[in-house]
Amino acid sequence: MSTFPQTPHFTGLNRPLTEEYDFDDLVVEGTLPAEVEGTFFRAIPNPTFAPFIEDPAIALSPDGMVAAIRFRSGKVSAAIRYVETPRHLAEKAAGRALFGKYRNPFTDMAETKGIDRAVVNTTPVFHGGRLLMTKEDSLAYQVDPETLETVGRFDFGGRLKSQTFTAHTRIDGKTGEMFFFGYEAEGLATRTVSYGYADKAGNLVREQMFEVPYAAMMHDFTVTENYALFPVYPTKTDLERLKAGGDHWIHDQEEHSWLGVMPRYGDVSEMKWFKGPKGVYSFHMFGAFEDADGNIH
């Protein structure tokens, strides 16, 4: 395809805008309050090339871009750049799309074998002096917060064993620690989940692995002062379906949901599983807390 499909994934708010730019001094209408100082980072999914299949089926398939809007001494600048993942660089070199359906490597062009499919197009995370671009189907990529140049794939200096890193970390405002997880941590459609945390300086303290009842889309999780909570909802994947060229996710309305709860500094062997209603799903969580009676909300 030389043009983008006229589907909801490529029109309206999802219309591809593939230009990188850097504006040093934007015109300000009015007066900026002196206390407005700092940088607002955004992650944007933006396909570089039109897909070679009719529709890759989801708006979160495209290449990731990182945007920065900076407020400094009353002046405002803005910049946006692609995150130069191996996938993005490979397609740039080829001059066309090479990767197929969302999170299904069995639909990719043959020349993509061995190339990291990461697009890191969901959430910028700033922690321990690092800017990380994240998406749950791969490891994070580190980006220079000043230049927006891509530093490279981030795995805590080789210490992180998971193959994935969530787009929704939880940073404790009191301790500065970052808690995170990764599902399908041992590969495509596996039931393994990684859980870990880093200290306020960005050093990995601990990573553990555990299994969930089924391979599910675990987009978000949350922590309280004393516990880590892992919701498992029945939007499921299946390796044989992927090999047949199918979709990564299909929702199962007849499957139970689950909630795993463990001490946030504890061992995964302490995990307790609670069965929930069938067919429910919650994409994001505001958070969680414990009441005076020790109940978790």
Coordinates of C-alpha atoms in Angstrom, one line a residue:
M1 CA 0.0 0.0 0.0
S2 CA 1.3 3.4 -1.0
T3 CA -1.3 5.3 1.0
F4 CA -2.7 4.8 4.5
P5 CA -6.1 2.9 4.8
Q6 CA -9.0 5.2 5.5
T7 CA -9.9 3.3 8.7
P8 CA -10.3 4.7 12.2
H9 CA -6.7 3.7 13.0
F10 CA -5.4 6.1 10.3
T11 CA -7.9 8.9 10.2
G12 CA -9.1 11.7 12.5
L13 CA -6.9 11.9 15.7
N14 CA -5.0 8.9 14.4
R15 CA -4.1 10.5 11.1
P16 CA -0.3 9.9 10.5
L17 CA 1.9 13.0 11.0
T18 CA 5.4 11.8 10.2
E19 CA 7.4 15.0 10.5
E20 CA 10.1 15.5 13.1
Y21 CA 10.6 19.1 14.2
D22 CA 12.4 21.4 16.7
F23 CA 11.1 24.9 17.5
D24 CA 13.4 26.8 19.8
D25 CA 11.3 29.9 20.7
L26 CA 7.5 29.6 20.3
V27 CA 5.3 32.7 20.2
V28 CA 3.6 33.1 23.6
E29 CA 0.2 34.8 23.7
G30 CA -0.1 36.5 27.1
T31 CA 2.2 35.9 30.0
L32 CA 3.5 32.7 31.4
P33 CA 3.5 32.5 35.2
A34 CA 7.0 32.4 36.6
E35 CA 6.3 29.1 38.4
V36 CA 5.6 27.3 35.1
E37 CA 9.0 25.8 34.6
G38 CA 10.0 22.3 33.3
T39 CA 9.4 19.9 30.5
F40 CA 6.3 18.0 29.5
F41 CA 7.1 14.8 27.6
R42 CA 4.6 12.9 25.4
A43 CA 4.6 9.6 23.6
I44 CA 2.9 9.4 20.2
P45 CA 2.2 6.4 18.0
N46 CA 3.0 7.5 14.4
P47 CA 3.5 5.1 11.5
T48 CA 6.4 6.0 9.2
F49 CA 5.0 3.9 6.3
A50 CA 1.6 2.6 5.2
P51 CA 1.0 -1.0 6.2
F52 CA 1.4 -3.8 3.7
I53 CA -1.6 -5.6 5.1
E54 CA -5.1 -4.1 4.9
D55 CA -5.2 -2.9 8.5
P56 CA -2.9 -3.9 11.4
A57 CA -6.0 -3.6 13.5
I58 CA -4.9 -1.3 16.3
A59 CA -3.8 2.3 16.7
L60 CA -0.9 1.3 19.0
S61 CA 1.0 -0.6 16.3
P62 CA 2.9 2.4 14.8
D63 CA 6.4 3.6 15.5
G64 CA 6.9 5.6 18.7
M65 CA 7.7 9.3 18.8
V66 CA 8.8 11.3 21.8
A67 CA 7.7 14.9 22.1
A68 CA 8.9 17.6 24.5
I69 CA 7.3 20.9 25.4
R70 CA 9.8 23.0 27.5
F71 CA 9.0 26.0 29.7
R72 CA 12.3 27.8 30.6
S73 CA 12.6 31.4 31.9
G74 CA 9.4 32.5 30.3
K75 CA 10.2 30.9 26.9
V76 CA 8.7 27.8 25.3
S77 CA 10.2 25.4 22.9
A78 CA 8.9 22.2 21.3
A79 CA 10.4 19.2 19.6
I80 CA 9.4 15.8 18.4
R81 CA 11.5 12.9 17.2
Y82 CA 11.1 9.2 16.4
V83 CA 12.5 6.7 18.8
E84 CA 15.1 5.0 16.7
T85 CA 14.4 1.4 17.6
P86 CA 15.8 -1.4 15.4
R87 CA 12.3 -1.8 13.9
H88 CA 12.1 1.9 12.9
L89 CA 15.6 1.9 11.5
A90 CA 15.0 -1.2 9.5
E91 CA 11.9 0.2 7.9
K92 CA 13.6 3.5 7.1
A93 CA 16.4 1.6 5.4
A94 CA 13.9 -0.4 3.4
G95 CA 11.7 2.6 2.6
R96 CA 8.6 0.6 3.4
A97 CA 6.7 -1.2 6.1
L98 CA 8.1 -4.6 7.1
F99 CA 6.2 -5.5 10.2
G100 CA 2.7 -7.0 10.1
K101 CA -0.2 -7.3 12.5
Y102 CA -0.1 -5.9 16.1
R103 CA 2.2 -8.1 18.2
N104 CA 2.2 -11.0 15.7
P105 CA 5.7 -11.6 14.3
F106 CA 4.4 -14.5 12.2
T107 CA 2.8 -11.8 9.9
D108 CA 6.1 -9.9 9.3
M109 CA 8.2 -9.8 6.2
A110 CA 10.9 -12.5 6.1
E111 CA 13.8 -10.0 6.3
T112 CA 12.6 -8.9 9.8
K113 CA 13.8 -12.1 11.5
G114 CA 15.9 -11.3 14.6
I115 CA 14.9 -7.6 14.6
D116 CA 13.5 -6.2 17.8
R117 CA 9.8 -5.3 17.1
A118 CA 9.7 -2.6 19.9
V119 CA 7.9 0.6 19.1
V120 CA 7.8 2.1 22.7
N121 CA 4.9 4.4 21.7
T122 CA 2.8 4.5 24.9
T123 CA 4.3 6.3 28.0
P124 CA 7.4 8.4 28.8
V125 CA 8.8 7.5 32.2
F126 CA 11.3 9.8 34.0
H127 CA 13.1 8.1 36.9
G128 CA 16.6 8.2 38.3
G129 CA 17.7 10.8 35.9
R130 CA 16.7 8.7 32.9
L131 CA 13.9 9.3 30.3
L132 CA 12.5 5.9 29.3
M133 CA 10.0 5.4 26.4
T134 CA 7.8 2.4 27.2
K135 CA 5.3 0.0 25.7
E136 CA 4.3 -3.3 27.3
D137 CA 5.3 -5.7 24.5
S138 CA 9.1 -4.9 24.7
L139 CA 11.8 -3.5 26.9
A140 CA 12.0 0.2 27.4
Y141 CA 14.2 2.4 25.3
Q142 CA 16.2 5.2 26.9
V143 CA 16.1 8.7 25.3
D144 CA 18.2 11.7 26.0
P145 CA 15.8 14.2 27.7
E146 CA 17.6 17.2 26.2
T147 CA 18.2 16.2 22.5
L148 CA 15.5 13.4 22.3
E149 CA 18.1 11.2 20.7
T150 CA 17.8 7.5 21.3
V151 CA 20.3 6.1 23.7
G152 CA 19.2 2.5 23.2
R153 CA 17.3 -0.4 24.7
F154 CA 17.2 -0.3 28.5
D155 CA 17.6 -3.4 30.8
F156 CA 19.3 -2.0 33.9
G157 CA 22.7 -2.8 32.5
G158 CA 21.8 -6.4 31.6
R159 CA 20.3 -7.2 35.0
L160 CA 16.7 -7.3 34.0
K161 CA 15.7 -10.7 32.7
S162 CA 12.2 -10.0 31.5
Q163 CA 11.6 -9.5 27.8
T164 CA 8.9 -6.9 28.5
F165 CA 8.5 -3.8 30.6
T166 CA 5.2 -2.2 31.4
A167 CA 4.0 1.2 30.0
H168 CA 2.6 1.9 33.5
T169 CA 5.2 2.0 36.2
R170 CA 4.3 3.2 39.7
I171 CA 6.7 5.7 41.3
D172 CA 6.3 6.2 45.1
G173 CA 6.2 9.9 45.9
K174 CA 7.7 9.3 49.4
T175 CA 10.5 6.9 48.7
G176 CA 11.2 7.7 45.0
E177 CA 11.2 4.0 44.2
M178 CA 9.8 2.8 40.9
F179 CA 7.7 -0.4 40.8
F180 CA 7.1 -2.2 37.5
F181 CA 6.1 -5.4 35.9
G182 CA 6.2 -7.1 32.5
Y183 CA 3.8 -9.8 31.2
E184 CA 4.6 -12.4 28.6
A185 CA 8.0 -11.9 30.3
E186 CA 9.5 -15.1 28.9
G187 CA 8.3 -14.7 25.3
L188 CA 5.2 -14.6 23.1
A189 CA 2.0 -15.8 24.8
T190 CA 3.8 -17.1 27.9
R191 CA 2.1 -16.9 31.3
T192 CA 5.2 -15.6 33.0
V193 CA 5.1 -12.1 34.7
S194 CA 8.1 -10.2 36.0
Y195 CA 7.8 -8.0 39.0
G196 CA 10.5 -5.7 40.2
Y197 CA 11.5 -2.3 41.6
A198 CA 14.3 0.2 41.4
D199 CA 15.6 2.6 44.0
K200 CA 15.2 6.4 43.7
A201 CA 18.6 6.6 41.9
G202 CA 17.3 4.2 39.2
N203 CA 19.2 1.1 40.3
L204 CA 17.4 -2.3 40.0
V205 CA 16.9 -3.7 43.5
R206 CA 15.0 -6.9 42.7
E207 CA 13.2 -8.8 40.0
Q208 CA 11.1 -11.9 40.4
M209 CA 9.0 -14.1 38.1
F210 CA 5.6 -15.7 38.7
E211 CA 2.9 -17.3 36.6
V212 CA -0.7 -16.0 36.0
P213 CA -3.8 -18.2 35.5
Y214 CA -3.7 -17.5 31.7
A215 CA -1.8 -15.3 29.2
A216 CA -3.7 -12.0 29.5
M217 CA -3.4 -8.4 28.5
M218 CA -2.1 -7.0 31.8
H219 CA -2.0 -3.3 30.7
D220 CA -1.8 -1.8 34.2
F221 CA -1.2 -2.7 37.9
T222 CA -0.9 -0.8 41.1
V223 CA 0.7 -0.7 44.5
T224 CA -0.3 0.4 48.0
E225 CA 2.0 1.3 50.9
N226 CA 2.4 -2.4 51.6
Y227 CA 1.1 -4.5 48.7
A228 CA 1.4 -5.0 44.9
L229 CA -1.7 -5.8 43.0
F230 CA -1.9 -7.6 39.7
P231 CA -5.3 -7.7 37.9
V232 CA -5.7 -10.4 35.3
Y233 CA -8.6 -9.9 32.9
P234 CA -9.8 -12.3 30.2
T235 CA -8.5 -10.6 27.1
K236 CA -6.3 -13.5 26.1
T237 CA -3.6 -14.5 23.7
D238 CA -2.8 -17.9 22.2
L239 CA 0.4 -19.0 20.4
E240 CA -1.3 -21.3 17.9
R241 CA -3.7 -18.5 16.9
L242 CA -0.7 -16.2 16.3
K243 CA 1.1 -18.7 14.2
A244 CA -2.0 -19.0 12.1
G245 CA -1.8 -15.2 11.5
G246 CA -4.6 -14.3 14.0
D247 CA -5.0 -11.4 16.4
H248 CA -2.9 -11.2 19.5
W249 CA -5.9 -10.4 21.7
I250 CA -9.4 -11.9 21.8
H251 CA -11.7 -11.2 24.8
D252 CA -13.3 -14.2 26.4
Q253 CA -16.5 -13.2 28.0
E254 CA -16.9 -16.6 29.8
E255 CA -13.5 -16.6 31.5
H256 CA -13.0 -15.5 35.1
S257 CA -10.9 -12.5 36.1
W258 CA -8.3 -12.7 38.8
L259 CA -6.5 -10.4 41.2
G260 CA -3.0 -11.4 42.6
V261 CA -2.0 -9.6 45.8
M262 CA 1.5 -9.9 47.4
P263 CA 3.6 -7.8 49.8
R264 CA 5.3 -5.2 47.6
Y265 CA 8.7 -5.9 49.1
G266 CA 7.9 -9.6 49.6
D267 CA 8.5 -12.8 47.7
V268 CA 6.2 -14.0 44.8
S269 CA 5.6 -17.2 46.8
E270 CA 3.5 -15.0 49.1
M271 CA 1.1 -14.1 46.2
K272 CA -2.6 -14.7 47.0
W273 CA -5.1 -15.1 44.1
F274 CA -8.7 -13.9 44.3
K275 CA -11.2 -15.1 41.6
G276 CA -13.3 -12.3 40.2
P277 CA -16.4 -12.1 37.9
K278 CA -16.4 -13.4 34.3
G279 CA -15.8 -11.2 31.3
V280 CA -14.8 -8.0 33.1
Y281 CA -12.0 -5.7 32.0
S282 CA -10.4 -2.4 33.3
F283 CA -7.8 -0.9 31.1
H284 CA -6.3 1.5 33.7
M285 CA -6.4 1.9 37.5
F286 CA -6.1 5.2 39.4
G287 CA -4.4 3.5 42.3
A288 CA -5.1 1.6 45.4
F289 CA -5.0 2.1 49.2
E290 CA -5.4 0.3 52.5
D291 CA -7.9 1.4 55.1
A292 CA -7.6 1.4 58.9
D293 CA -9.0 -2.1 59.0
G294 CA -6.3 -3.5 56.6
N295 CA -8.7 -3.8 53.7
I296 CA -7.3 -2.9 50.2
H297 CA -9.4 -0.7 48.0

